[in-house]
Short mmCIF file of C-alpha atoms in Angstrom, two decimals:
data_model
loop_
_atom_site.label_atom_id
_atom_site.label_comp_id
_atom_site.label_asym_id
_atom_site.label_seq_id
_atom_site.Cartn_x
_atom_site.Cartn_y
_atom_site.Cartn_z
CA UNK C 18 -20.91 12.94 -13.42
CA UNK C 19 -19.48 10.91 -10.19
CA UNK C 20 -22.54 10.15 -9.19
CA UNK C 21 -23.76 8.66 -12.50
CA UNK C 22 -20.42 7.18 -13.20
CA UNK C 23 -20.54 5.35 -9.58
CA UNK C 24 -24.37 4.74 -10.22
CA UNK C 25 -22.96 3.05 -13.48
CA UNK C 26 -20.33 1.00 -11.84
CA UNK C 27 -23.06 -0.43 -9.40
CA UNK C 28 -25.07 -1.41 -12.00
CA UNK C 29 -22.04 -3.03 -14.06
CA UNK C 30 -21.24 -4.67 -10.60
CA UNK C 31 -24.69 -5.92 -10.29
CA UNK C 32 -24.34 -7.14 -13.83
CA UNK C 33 -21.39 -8.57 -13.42
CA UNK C 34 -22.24 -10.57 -10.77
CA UNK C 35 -25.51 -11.44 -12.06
CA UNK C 36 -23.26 -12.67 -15.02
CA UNK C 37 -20.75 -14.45 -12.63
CA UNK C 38 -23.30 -16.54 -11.01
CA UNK C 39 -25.06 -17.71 -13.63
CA UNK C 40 -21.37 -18.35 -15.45
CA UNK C 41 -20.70 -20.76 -12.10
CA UNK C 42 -23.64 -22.32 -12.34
CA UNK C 43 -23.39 -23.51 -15.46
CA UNK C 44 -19.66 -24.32 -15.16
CA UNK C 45 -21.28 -26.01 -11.62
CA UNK C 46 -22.34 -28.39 -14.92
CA UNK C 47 -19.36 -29.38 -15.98
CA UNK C 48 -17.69 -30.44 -12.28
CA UNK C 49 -19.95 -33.09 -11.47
CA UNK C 50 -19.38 -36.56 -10.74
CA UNK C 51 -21.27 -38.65 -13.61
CA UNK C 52 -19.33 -42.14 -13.09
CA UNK C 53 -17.18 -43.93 -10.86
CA UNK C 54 -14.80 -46.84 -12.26
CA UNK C 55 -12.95 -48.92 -9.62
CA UNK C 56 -10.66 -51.84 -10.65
CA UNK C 57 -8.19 -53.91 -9.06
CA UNK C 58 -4.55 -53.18 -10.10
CA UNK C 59 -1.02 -54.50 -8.34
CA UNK C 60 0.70 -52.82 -6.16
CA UNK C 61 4.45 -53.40 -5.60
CA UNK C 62 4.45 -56.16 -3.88
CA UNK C 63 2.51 -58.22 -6.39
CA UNK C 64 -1.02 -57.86 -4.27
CA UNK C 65 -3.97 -56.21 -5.52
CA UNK C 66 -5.45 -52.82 -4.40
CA UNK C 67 -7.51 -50.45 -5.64
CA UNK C 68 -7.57 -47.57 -8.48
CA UNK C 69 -10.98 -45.55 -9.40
CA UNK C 70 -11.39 -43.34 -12.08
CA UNK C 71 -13.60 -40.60 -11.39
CA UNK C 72 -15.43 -39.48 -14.72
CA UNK C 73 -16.88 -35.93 -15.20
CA UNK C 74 -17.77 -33.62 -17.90
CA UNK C 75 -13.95 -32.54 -17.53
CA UNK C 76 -12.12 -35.70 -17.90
CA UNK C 77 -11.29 -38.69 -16.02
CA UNK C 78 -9.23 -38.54 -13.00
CA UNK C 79 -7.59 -41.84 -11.39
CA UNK C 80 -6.12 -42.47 -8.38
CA UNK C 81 -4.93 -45.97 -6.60
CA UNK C 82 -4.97 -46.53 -3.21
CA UNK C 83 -1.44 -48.05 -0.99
CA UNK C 84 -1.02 -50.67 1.40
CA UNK C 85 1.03 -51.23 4.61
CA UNK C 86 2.75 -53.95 5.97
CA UNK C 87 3.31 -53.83 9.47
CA UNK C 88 0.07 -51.83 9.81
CA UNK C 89 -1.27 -50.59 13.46
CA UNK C 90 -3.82 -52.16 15.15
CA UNK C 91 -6.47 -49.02 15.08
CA UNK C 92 -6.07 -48.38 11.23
CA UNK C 93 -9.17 -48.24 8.98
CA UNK C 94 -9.66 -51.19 7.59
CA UNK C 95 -8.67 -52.32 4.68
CA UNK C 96 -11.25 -54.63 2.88
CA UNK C 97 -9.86 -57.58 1.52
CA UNK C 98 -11.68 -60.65 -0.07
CA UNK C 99 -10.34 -63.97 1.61
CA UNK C 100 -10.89 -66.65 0.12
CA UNK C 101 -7.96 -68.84 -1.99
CA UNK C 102 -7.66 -65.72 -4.95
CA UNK C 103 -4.10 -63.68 -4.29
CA UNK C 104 -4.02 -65.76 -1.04
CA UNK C 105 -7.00 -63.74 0.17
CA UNK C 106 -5.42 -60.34 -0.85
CA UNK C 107 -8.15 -59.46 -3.55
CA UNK C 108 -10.21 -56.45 -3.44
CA UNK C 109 -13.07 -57.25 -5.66
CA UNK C 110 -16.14 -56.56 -2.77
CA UNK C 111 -13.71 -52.99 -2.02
CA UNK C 112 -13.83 -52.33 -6.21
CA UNK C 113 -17.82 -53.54 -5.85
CA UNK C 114 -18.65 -51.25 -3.11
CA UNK C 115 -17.17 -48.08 -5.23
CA UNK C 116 -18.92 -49.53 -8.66
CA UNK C 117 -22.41 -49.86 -6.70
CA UNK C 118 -23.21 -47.97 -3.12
CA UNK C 119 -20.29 -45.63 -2.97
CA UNK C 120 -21.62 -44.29 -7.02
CA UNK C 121 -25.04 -44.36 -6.01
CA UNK C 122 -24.45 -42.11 -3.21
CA UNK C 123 -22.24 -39.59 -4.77
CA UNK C 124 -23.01 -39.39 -8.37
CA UNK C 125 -24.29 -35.94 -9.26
CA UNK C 126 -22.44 -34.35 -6.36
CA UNK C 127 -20.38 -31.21 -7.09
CA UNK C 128 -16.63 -32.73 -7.50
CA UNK C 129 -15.07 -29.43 -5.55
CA UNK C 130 -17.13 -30.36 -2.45
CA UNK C 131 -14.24 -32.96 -0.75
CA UNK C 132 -15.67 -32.50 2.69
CA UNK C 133 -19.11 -32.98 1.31
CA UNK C 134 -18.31 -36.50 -0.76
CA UNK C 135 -15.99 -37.34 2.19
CA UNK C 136 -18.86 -36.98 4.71
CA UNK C 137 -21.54 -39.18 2.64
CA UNK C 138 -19.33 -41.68 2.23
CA UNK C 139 -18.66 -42.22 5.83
CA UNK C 140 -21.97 -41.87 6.46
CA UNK C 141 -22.74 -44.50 3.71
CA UNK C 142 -19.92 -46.56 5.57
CA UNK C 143 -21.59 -46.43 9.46
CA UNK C 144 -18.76 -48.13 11.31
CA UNK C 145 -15.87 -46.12 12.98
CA UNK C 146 -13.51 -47.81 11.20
CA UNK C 147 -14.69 -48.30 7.78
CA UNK C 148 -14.73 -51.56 7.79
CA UNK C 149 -18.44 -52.39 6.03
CA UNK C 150 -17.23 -50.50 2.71
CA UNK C 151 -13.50 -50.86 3.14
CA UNK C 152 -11.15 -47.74 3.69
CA UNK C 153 -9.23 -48.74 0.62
CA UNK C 154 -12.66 -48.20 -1.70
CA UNK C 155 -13.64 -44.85 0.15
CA UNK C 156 -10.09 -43.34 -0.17
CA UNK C 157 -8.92 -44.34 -3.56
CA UNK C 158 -13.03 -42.51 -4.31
CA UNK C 159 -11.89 -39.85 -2.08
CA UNK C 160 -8.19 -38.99 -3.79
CA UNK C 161 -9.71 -39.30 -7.39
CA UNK C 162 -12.24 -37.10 -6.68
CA UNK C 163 -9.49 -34.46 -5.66
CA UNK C 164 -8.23 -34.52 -8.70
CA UNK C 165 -10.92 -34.13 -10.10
CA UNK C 166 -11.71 -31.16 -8.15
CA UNK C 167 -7.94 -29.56 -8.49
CA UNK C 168 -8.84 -30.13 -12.57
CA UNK C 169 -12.14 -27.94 -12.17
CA UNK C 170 -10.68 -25.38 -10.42
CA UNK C 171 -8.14 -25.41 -12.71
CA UNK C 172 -5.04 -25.40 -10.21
CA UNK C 173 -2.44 -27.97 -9.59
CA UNK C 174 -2.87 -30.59 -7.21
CA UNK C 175 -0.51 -29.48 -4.52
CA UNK C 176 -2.76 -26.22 -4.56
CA UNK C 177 -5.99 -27.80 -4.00
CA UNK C 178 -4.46 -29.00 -0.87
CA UNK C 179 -3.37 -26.24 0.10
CA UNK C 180 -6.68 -24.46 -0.32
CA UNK C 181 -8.69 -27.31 1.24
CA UNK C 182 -6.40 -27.04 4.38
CA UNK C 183 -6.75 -23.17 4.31
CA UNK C 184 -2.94 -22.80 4.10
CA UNK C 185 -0.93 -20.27 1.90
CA UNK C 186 2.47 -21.46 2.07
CA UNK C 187 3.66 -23.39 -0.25
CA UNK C 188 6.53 -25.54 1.47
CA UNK C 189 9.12 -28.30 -0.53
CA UNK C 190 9.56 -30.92 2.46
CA UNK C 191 12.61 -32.72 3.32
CA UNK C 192 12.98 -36.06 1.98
CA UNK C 193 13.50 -38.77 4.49
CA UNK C 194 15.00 -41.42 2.63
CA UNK C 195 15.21 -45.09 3.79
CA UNK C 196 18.42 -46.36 3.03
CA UNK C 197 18.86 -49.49 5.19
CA UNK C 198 16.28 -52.01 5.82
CA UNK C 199 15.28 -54.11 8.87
CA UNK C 200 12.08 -55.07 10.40
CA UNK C 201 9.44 -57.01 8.86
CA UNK C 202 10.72 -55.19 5.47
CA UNK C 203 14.07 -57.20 5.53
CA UNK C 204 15.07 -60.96 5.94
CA UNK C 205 18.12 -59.92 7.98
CA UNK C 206 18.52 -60.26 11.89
CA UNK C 207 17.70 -56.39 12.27
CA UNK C 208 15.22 -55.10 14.84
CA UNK C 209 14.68 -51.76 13.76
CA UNK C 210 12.55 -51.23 10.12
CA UNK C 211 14.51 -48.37 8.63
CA UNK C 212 17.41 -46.36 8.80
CA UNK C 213 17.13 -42.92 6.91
CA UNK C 214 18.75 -39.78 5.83
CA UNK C 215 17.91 -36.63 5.97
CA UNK C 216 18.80 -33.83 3.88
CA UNK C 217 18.19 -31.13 5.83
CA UNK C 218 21.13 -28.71 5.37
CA UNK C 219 20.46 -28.65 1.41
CA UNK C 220 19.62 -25.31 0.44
CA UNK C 221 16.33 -26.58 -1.91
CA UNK C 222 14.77 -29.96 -2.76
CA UNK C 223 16.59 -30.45 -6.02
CA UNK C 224 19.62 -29.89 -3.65
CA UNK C 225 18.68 -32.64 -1.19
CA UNK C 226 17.43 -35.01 -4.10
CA UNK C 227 21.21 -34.98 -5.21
CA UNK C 228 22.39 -35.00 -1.61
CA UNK C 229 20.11 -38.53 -1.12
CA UNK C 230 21.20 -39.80 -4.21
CA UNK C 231 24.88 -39.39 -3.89
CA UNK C 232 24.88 -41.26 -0.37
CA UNK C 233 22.92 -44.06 -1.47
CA UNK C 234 25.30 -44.76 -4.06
CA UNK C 235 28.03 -44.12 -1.79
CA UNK C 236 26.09 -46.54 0.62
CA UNK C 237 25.76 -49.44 -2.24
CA UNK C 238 29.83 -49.05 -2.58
CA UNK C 239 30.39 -49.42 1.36
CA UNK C 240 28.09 -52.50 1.76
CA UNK C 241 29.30 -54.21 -1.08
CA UNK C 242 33.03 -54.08 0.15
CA UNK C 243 31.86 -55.30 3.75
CA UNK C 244 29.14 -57.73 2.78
CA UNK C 245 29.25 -58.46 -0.84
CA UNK C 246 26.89 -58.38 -3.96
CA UNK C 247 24.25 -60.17 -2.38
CA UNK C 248 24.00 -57.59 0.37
CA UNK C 249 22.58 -54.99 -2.52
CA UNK C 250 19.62 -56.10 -3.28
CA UNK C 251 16.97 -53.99 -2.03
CA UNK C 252 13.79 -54.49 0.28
CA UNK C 253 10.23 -52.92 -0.45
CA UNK C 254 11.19 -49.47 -0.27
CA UNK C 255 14.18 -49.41 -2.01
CA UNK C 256 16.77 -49.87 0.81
CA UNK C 257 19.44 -52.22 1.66
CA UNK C 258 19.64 -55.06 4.00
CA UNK C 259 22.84 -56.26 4.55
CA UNK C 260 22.87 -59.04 7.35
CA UNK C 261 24.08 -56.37 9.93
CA UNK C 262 23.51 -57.91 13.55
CA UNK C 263 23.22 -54.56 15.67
CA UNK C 264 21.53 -51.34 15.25
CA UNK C 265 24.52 -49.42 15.85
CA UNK C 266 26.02 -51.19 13.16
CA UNK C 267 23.48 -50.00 10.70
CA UNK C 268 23.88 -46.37 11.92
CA UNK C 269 27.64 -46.62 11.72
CA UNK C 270 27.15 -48.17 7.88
CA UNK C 271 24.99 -44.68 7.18
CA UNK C 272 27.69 -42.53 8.73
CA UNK C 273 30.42 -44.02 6.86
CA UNK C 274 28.77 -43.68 3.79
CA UNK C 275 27.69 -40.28 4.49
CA UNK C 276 31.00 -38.80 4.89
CA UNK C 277 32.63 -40.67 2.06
CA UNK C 278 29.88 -38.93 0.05
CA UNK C 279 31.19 -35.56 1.57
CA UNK C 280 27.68 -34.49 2.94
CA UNK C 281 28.87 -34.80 6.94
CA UNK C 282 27.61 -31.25 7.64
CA UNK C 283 23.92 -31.29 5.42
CA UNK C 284 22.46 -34.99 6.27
CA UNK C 285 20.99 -36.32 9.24
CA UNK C 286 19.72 -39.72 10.05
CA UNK C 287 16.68 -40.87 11.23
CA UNK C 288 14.81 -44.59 12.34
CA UNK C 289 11.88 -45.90 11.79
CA UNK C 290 11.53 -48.10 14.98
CA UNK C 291 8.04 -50.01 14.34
CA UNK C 292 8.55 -51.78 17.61
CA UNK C 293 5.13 -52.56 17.82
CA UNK C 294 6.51 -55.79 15.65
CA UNK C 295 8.34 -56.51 18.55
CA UNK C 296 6.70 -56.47 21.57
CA UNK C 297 6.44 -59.56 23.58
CA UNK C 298 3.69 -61.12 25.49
CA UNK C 299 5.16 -60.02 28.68
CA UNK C 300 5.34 -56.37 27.78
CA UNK C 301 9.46 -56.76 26.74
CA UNK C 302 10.47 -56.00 23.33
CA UNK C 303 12.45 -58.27 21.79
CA UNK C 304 15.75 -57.18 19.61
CA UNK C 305 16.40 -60.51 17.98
CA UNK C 306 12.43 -61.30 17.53
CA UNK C 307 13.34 -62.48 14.15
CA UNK C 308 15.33 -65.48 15.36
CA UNK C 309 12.42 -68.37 16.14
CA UNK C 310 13.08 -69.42 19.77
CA UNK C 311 15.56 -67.26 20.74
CA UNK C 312 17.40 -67.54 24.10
CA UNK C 313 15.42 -64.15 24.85
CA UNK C 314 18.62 -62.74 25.71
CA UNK C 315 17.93 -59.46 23.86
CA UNK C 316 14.48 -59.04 25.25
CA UNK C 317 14.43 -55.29 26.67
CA UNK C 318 11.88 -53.39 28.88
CA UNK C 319 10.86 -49.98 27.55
CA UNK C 320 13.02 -47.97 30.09
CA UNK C 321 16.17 -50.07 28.71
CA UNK C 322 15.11 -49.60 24.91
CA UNK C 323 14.51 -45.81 25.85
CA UNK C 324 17.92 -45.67 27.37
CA UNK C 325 18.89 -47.67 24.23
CA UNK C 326 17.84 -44.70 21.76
CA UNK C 327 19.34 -41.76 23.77
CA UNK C 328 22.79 -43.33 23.62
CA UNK C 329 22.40 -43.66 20.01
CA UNK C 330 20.81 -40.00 19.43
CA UNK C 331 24.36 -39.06 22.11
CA UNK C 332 26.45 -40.95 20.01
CA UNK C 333 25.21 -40.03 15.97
CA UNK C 334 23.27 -36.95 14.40
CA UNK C 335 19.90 -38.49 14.70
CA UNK C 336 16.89 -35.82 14.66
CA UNK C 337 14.01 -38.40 14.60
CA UNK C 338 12.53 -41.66 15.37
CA UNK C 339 9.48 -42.86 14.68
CA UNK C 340 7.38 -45.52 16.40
CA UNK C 341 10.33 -46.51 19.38
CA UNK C 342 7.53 -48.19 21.41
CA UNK C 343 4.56 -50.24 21.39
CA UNK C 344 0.89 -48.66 20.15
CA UNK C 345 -0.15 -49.19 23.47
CA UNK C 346 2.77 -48.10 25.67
CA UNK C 347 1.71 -44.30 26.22
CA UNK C 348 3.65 -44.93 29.12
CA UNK C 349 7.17 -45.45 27.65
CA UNK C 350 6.37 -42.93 24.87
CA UNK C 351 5.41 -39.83 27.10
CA UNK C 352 8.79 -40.24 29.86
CA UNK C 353 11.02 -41.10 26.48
CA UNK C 354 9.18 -37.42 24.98
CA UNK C 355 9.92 -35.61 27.74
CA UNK C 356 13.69 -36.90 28.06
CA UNK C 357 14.00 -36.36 24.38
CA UNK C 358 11.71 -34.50 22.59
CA UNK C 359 13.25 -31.01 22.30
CA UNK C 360 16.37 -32.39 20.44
CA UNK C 361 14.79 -35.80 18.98
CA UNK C 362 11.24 -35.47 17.05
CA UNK C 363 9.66 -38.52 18.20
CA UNK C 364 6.76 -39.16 15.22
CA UNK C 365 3.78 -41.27 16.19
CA UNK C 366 3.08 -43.90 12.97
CA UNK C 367 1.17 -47.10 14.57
CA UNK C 368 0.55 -44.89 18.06
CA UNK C 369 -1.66 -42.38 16.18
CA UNK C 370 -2.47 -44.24 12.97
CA UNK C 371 -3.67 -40.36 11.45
CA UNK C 372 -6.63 -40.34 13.48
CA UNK C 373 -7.71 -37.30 15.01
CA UNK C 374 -9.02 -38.97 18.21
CA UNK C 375 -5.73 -40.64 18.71
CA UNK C 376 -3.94 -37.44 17.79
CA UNK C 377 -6.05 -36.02 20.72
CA UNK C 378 -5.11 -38.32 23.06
CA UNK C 379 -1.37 -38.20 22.63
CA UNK C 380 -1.39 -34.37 22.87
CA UNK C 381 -3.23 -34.98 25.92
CA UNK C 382 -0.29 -37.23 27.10
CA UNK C 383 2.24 -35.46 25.30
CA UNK C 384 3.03 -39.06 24.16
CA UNK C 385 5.07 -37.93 20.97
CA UNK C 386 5.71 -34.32 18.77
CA UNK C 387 5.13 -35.35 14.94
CA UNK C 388 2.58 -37.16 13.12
CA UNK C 389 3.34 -39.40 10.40
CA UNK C 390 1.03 -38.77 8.25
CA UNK C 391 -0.40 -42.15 6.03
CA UNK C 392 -3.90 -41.33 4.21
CA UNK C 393 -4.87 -44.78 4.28
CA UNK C 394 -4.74 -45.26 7.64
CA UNK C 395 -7.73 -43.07 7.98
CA UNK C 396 -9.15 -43.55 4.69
CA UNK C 397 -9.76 -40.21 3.09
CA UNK C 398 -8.24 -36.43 2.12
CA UNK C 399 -10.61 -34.49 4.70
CA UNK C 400 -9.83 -36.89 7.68
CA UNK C 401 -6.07 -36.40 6.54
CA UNK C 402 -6.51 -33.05 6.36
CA UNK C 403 -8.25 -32.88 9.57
CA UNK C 404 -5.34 -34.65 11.02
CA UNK C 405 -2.54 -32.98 10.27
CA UNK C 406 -4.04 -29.28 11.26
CA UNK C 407 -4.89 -30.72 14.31
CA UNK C 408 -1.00 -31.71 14.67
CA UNK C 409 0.06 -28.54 13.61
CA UNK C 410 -1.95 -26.73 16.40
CA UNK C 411 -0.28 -29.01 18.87
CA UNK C 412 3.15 -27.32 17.48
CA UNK C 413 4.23 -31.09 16.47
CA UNK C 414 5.91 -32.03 12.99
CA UNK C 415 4.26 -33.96 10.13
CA UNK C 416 6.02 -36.39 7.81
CA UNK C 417 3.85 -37.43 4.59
CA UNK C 418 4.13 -41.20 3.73
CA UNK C 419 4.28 -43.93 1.64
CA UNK C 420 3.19 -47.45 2.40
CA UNK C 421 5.37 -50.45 1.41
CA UNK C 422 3.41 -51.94 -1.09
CA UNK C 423 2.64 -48.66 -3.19
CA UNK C 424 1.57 -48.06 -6.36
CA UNK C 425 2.71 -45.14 -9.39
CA UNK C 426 0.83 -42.74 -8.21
CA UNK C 427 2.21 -39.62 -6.86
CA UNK C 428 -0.46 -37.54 -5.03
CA UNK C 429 1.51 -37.73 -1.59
CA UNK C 430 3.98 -35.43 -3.03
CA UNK C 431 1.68 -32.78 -4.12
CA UNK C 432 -0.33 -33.32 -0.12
CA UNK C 433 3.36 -32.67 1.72
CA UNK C 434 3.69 -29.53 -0.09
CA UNK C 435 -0.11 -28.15 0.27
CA UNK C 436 0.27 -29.36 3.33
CA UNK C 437 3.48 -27.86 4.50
CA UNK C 438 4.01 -30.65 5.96
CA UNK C 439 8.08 -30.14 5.40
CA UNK C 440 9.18 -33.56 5.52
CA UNK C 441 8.46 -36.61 3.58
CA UNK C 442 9.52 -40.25 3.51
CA UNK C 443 8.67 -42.28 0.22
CA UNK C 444 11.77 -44.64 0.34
CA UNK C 445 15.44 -44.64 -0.94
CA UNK C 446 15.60 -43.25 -4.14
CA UNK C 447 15.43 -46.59 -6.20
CA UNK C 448 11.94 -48.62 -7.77
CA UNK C 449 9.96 -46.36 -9.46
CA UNK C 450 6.85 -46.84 -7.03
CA UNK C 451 9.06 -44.82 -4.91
CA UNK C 452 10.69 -41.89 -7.45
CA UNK C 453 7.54 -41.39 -8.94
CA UNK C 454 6.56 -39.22 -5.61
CA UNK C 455 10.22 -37.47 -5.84
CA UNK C 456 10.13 -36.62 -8.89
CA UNK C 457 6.40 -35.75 -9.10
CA UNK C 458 8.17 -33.16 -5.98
CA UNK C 459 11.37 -32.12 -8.37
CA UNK C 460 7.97 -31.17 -11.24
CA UNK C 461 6.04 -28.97 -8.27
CA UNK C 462 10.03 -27.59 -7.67
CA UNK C 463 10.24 -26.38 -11.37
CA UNK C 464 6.09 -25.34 -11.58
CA UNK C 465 6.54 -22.84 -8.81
CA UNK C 466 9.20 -20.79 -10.58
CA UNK C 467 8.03 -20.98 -13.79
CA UNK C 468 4.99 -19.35 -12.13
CA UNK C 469 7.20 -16.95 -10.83
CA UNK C 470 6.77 -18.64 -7.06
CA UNK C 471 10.39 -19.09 -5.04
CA UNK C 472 9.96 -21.97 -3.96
CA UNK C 473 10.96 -22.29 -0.16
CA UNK C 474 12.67 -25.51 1.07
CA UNK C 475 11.78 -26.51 4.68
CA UNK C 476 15.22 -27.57 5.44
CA UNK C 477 16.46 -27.07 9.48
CA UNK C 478 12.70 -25.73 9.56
CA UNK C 479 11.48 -29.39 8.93
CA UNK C 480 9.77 -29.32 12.60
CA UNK C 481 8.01 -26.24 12.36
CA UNK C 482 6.97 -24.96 9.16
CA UNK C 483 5.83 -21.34 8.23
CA UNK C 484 2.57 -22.81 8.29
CA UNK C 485 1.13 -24.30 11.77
CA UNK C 486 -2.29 -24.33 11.00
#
């Protein structure tokens, strides 16, 4: 009888899988990419980018593509149309080159093959830096078309990311929200582009959503008493920029407002530096570049601006700054590491521009210990993907971003959490361009418990996830 009986479940097995594989291919049917739309749509700073729709037997799946605004020098290129339409800012040959090449190229492929669409379209593209089809037409193809794929497979989004990368933890990142404005995001005399908070000692996203919410309000109270009304309106992202003079003035403005909202203990602040804005022609970075023909009086060499950032980090609870030098200055970045870095996660933005061979080169240098990770600085999921594993393995940290001109769409949310990348910055919680990614975060919160998941918050962890890749 065993023998028959095992015989029998051989031959069901055989059946079975006989059965399965002709049930995938035909299902193979139905995940297949039969159109691709691209338009041109606004993002929030009133210019154009791009949004494709990605049509298959399933449904249509959309996604829009971001844009920066101080943006590094080694990003993929964004195509834009010149000319005297949206002051040059169109995308129409970007929406073209999805409507026409990029369709002809893909159409027909399997919509769960990322790396495999990925691949042709780089191919298609032939320049290192995307620049013949435009990075904003091959990624906005390239995020649609993971939707698309997460939709076949029937799993969320976050998921699919996770699977792609090969990870199994499932991680709800910090939110890194930027409160104060400077920069070339502000009209006020500040150097540095944004002053955040950190909610790192709430015990789950929802938790730290509150936490950021509380202390921006808190914030709006303390800057109108100092500055008045005016000094509320917000920048890009959602922050303030009161006409604050100093960068320690800024920092003291979060800390005040931080322990009026009673969160001392839980929140942490962190910069965005961007000071490749404000680099001089003689290799000096300039603290009042704002002010036309200054007296150059606040012009700093890298050693003085690093010595500049450790007596802040002495001085407040800062835990990271991104982009304190110049693109270019390995040299400044790998001594200010090494002084730093174990306390102080020093994230690369315009230095590695989510490029792999940059990424390389850092490590190599030990120039910085995170990655900021911005998809369309590369210009599609498996490059992204392909960058921040390759981060992980160096043991750095990896913050998910936003652009400042951004659009509704929310996919960076579900990417930090397949990703376990454990932090994220998408703004201050205000404009909807910007809460559309935290709450799209508070939804995957909610999803993994109902499906019985706990979900894990990366908190103090926010360096080094459970998953390194």
């Amino acid at each position: 009888g065993k023998v028959e009986s095992s015989f029998n479940n051989k031959k069901m097995q055989k059946v079975l899988h006989r059965t399965s594989r002709s049930v995938t291919s035909v299902s193979r049917k139905f995940t297949t990419i039969q159109d691709l739309v691209a338009r041109e749509i606004i993002d929030s700073r009133g210019n154009p980018t791009v949004e494709v729709d990605v049509l298959t037997e399933i449904g249509r799946f959309r996604a829009s593509v971001p844009s920066g605004a101080s943006t590094g020098i080694h990003e993929a290129v964004e195509l834009r149309d010149g000319g005297k339409r949206y002051k040059g800012k169109g995308v129409l040959k970007a929406v073209n080159n999805v409507n026409t090449d990029i369709l002809k190229r893909v159409k027909g492929m399997d919509v769960t093959k990322q790396a495999e669409i990925d691949e042709q379209m780089i191919q298609l593209d032939g320049t290192p830096n995307k620049s013949k089809l435009g990075a904003n037409a091959i990624l906005g193809v390239s995020l649609a078309i993971s939707k698309a794929g997460a939709a076949a497979k029937k799993i969320p989004l976050y998921q699919y990311y996770a699977d792609l990368a090969g990870n199994k933890d499932l991680v709800l990142p910090v939110p890194s929200f930027n409160v104060i404005n400077g920069g070339s995001h502000a009209g006020n005399r500040l150097a540095f582009q944004e002053f955040m908070i950190l909610p790192i000692g709430a015990s789950s996203f929802s938790d730290a959503m509150m936490m950021g919410c509380e202390v921006y309000a808190t914030l709006k109270s303390v800057i109108k008493a100092k500055y008045g009304q005016d000094a509320c309106n917000v920048g890009d992202e959602g922050g303030f920029a009161p006409s604050i003079q100093s960068n320690y003035e800024g920092v003291d403005l979060l800390m005040e407002a931080i322990k009026k909202a009673g969160y001392e203990a839980e929140v942490k602040i962190g910069m965005d530096v961007a000071a490749s804005e404000f680099l001089t022609s003689d290799g000096q970075y300039d603290l009042d570049f704002k002010t036309p023909n200054n007296d150059g009086t606040s012009k700093l060499t890298g050693p003085a601006l690093a010595a500049l950032y450790t007596d802040l980090c002495k001085k407040y609870p800062i835990v990271s700054i991104e982009d304190p030098f110049d693109q270019d200055d390995w040299a400044n970045y790998t001594a200010f590491t090494a002084s730093i870095g174990m306390d102080v996660q020093v994230v690369g933005d315009d230095l590695l521009v989510t490029n792999v061979s940059r990424i390389k080169e850092a490590s190599a240098k030990k120039a910085c210990n995170a990655l900021l990770l911005k998809v369309n600085q590369i210009g599609s999921v498996t490059e992204s993907i392909d960058a921040v594993k390759l981060a992980k393995r160096n043991g750095w940290g990896v913050m998910t971003s936003h652009r400042s001109g951004e659009t509704e769409d929310s996919y960076i949310a579900d990417l930090a959490v397949g990703l376990c990348t454990g932090q994220i910055k998408t703004g201050a919680p205000c404009r909807s361009e910007r809460l559309s990614k935290y709450n799209q975060l508070l939804r995957i919160q909610e999803s993994l418990k109902v499906a019985g998941i706990t979900p894990v918050y990366a908190g103090k962890d926010f360096r080094k996830t459970s998953w390194m890749a």
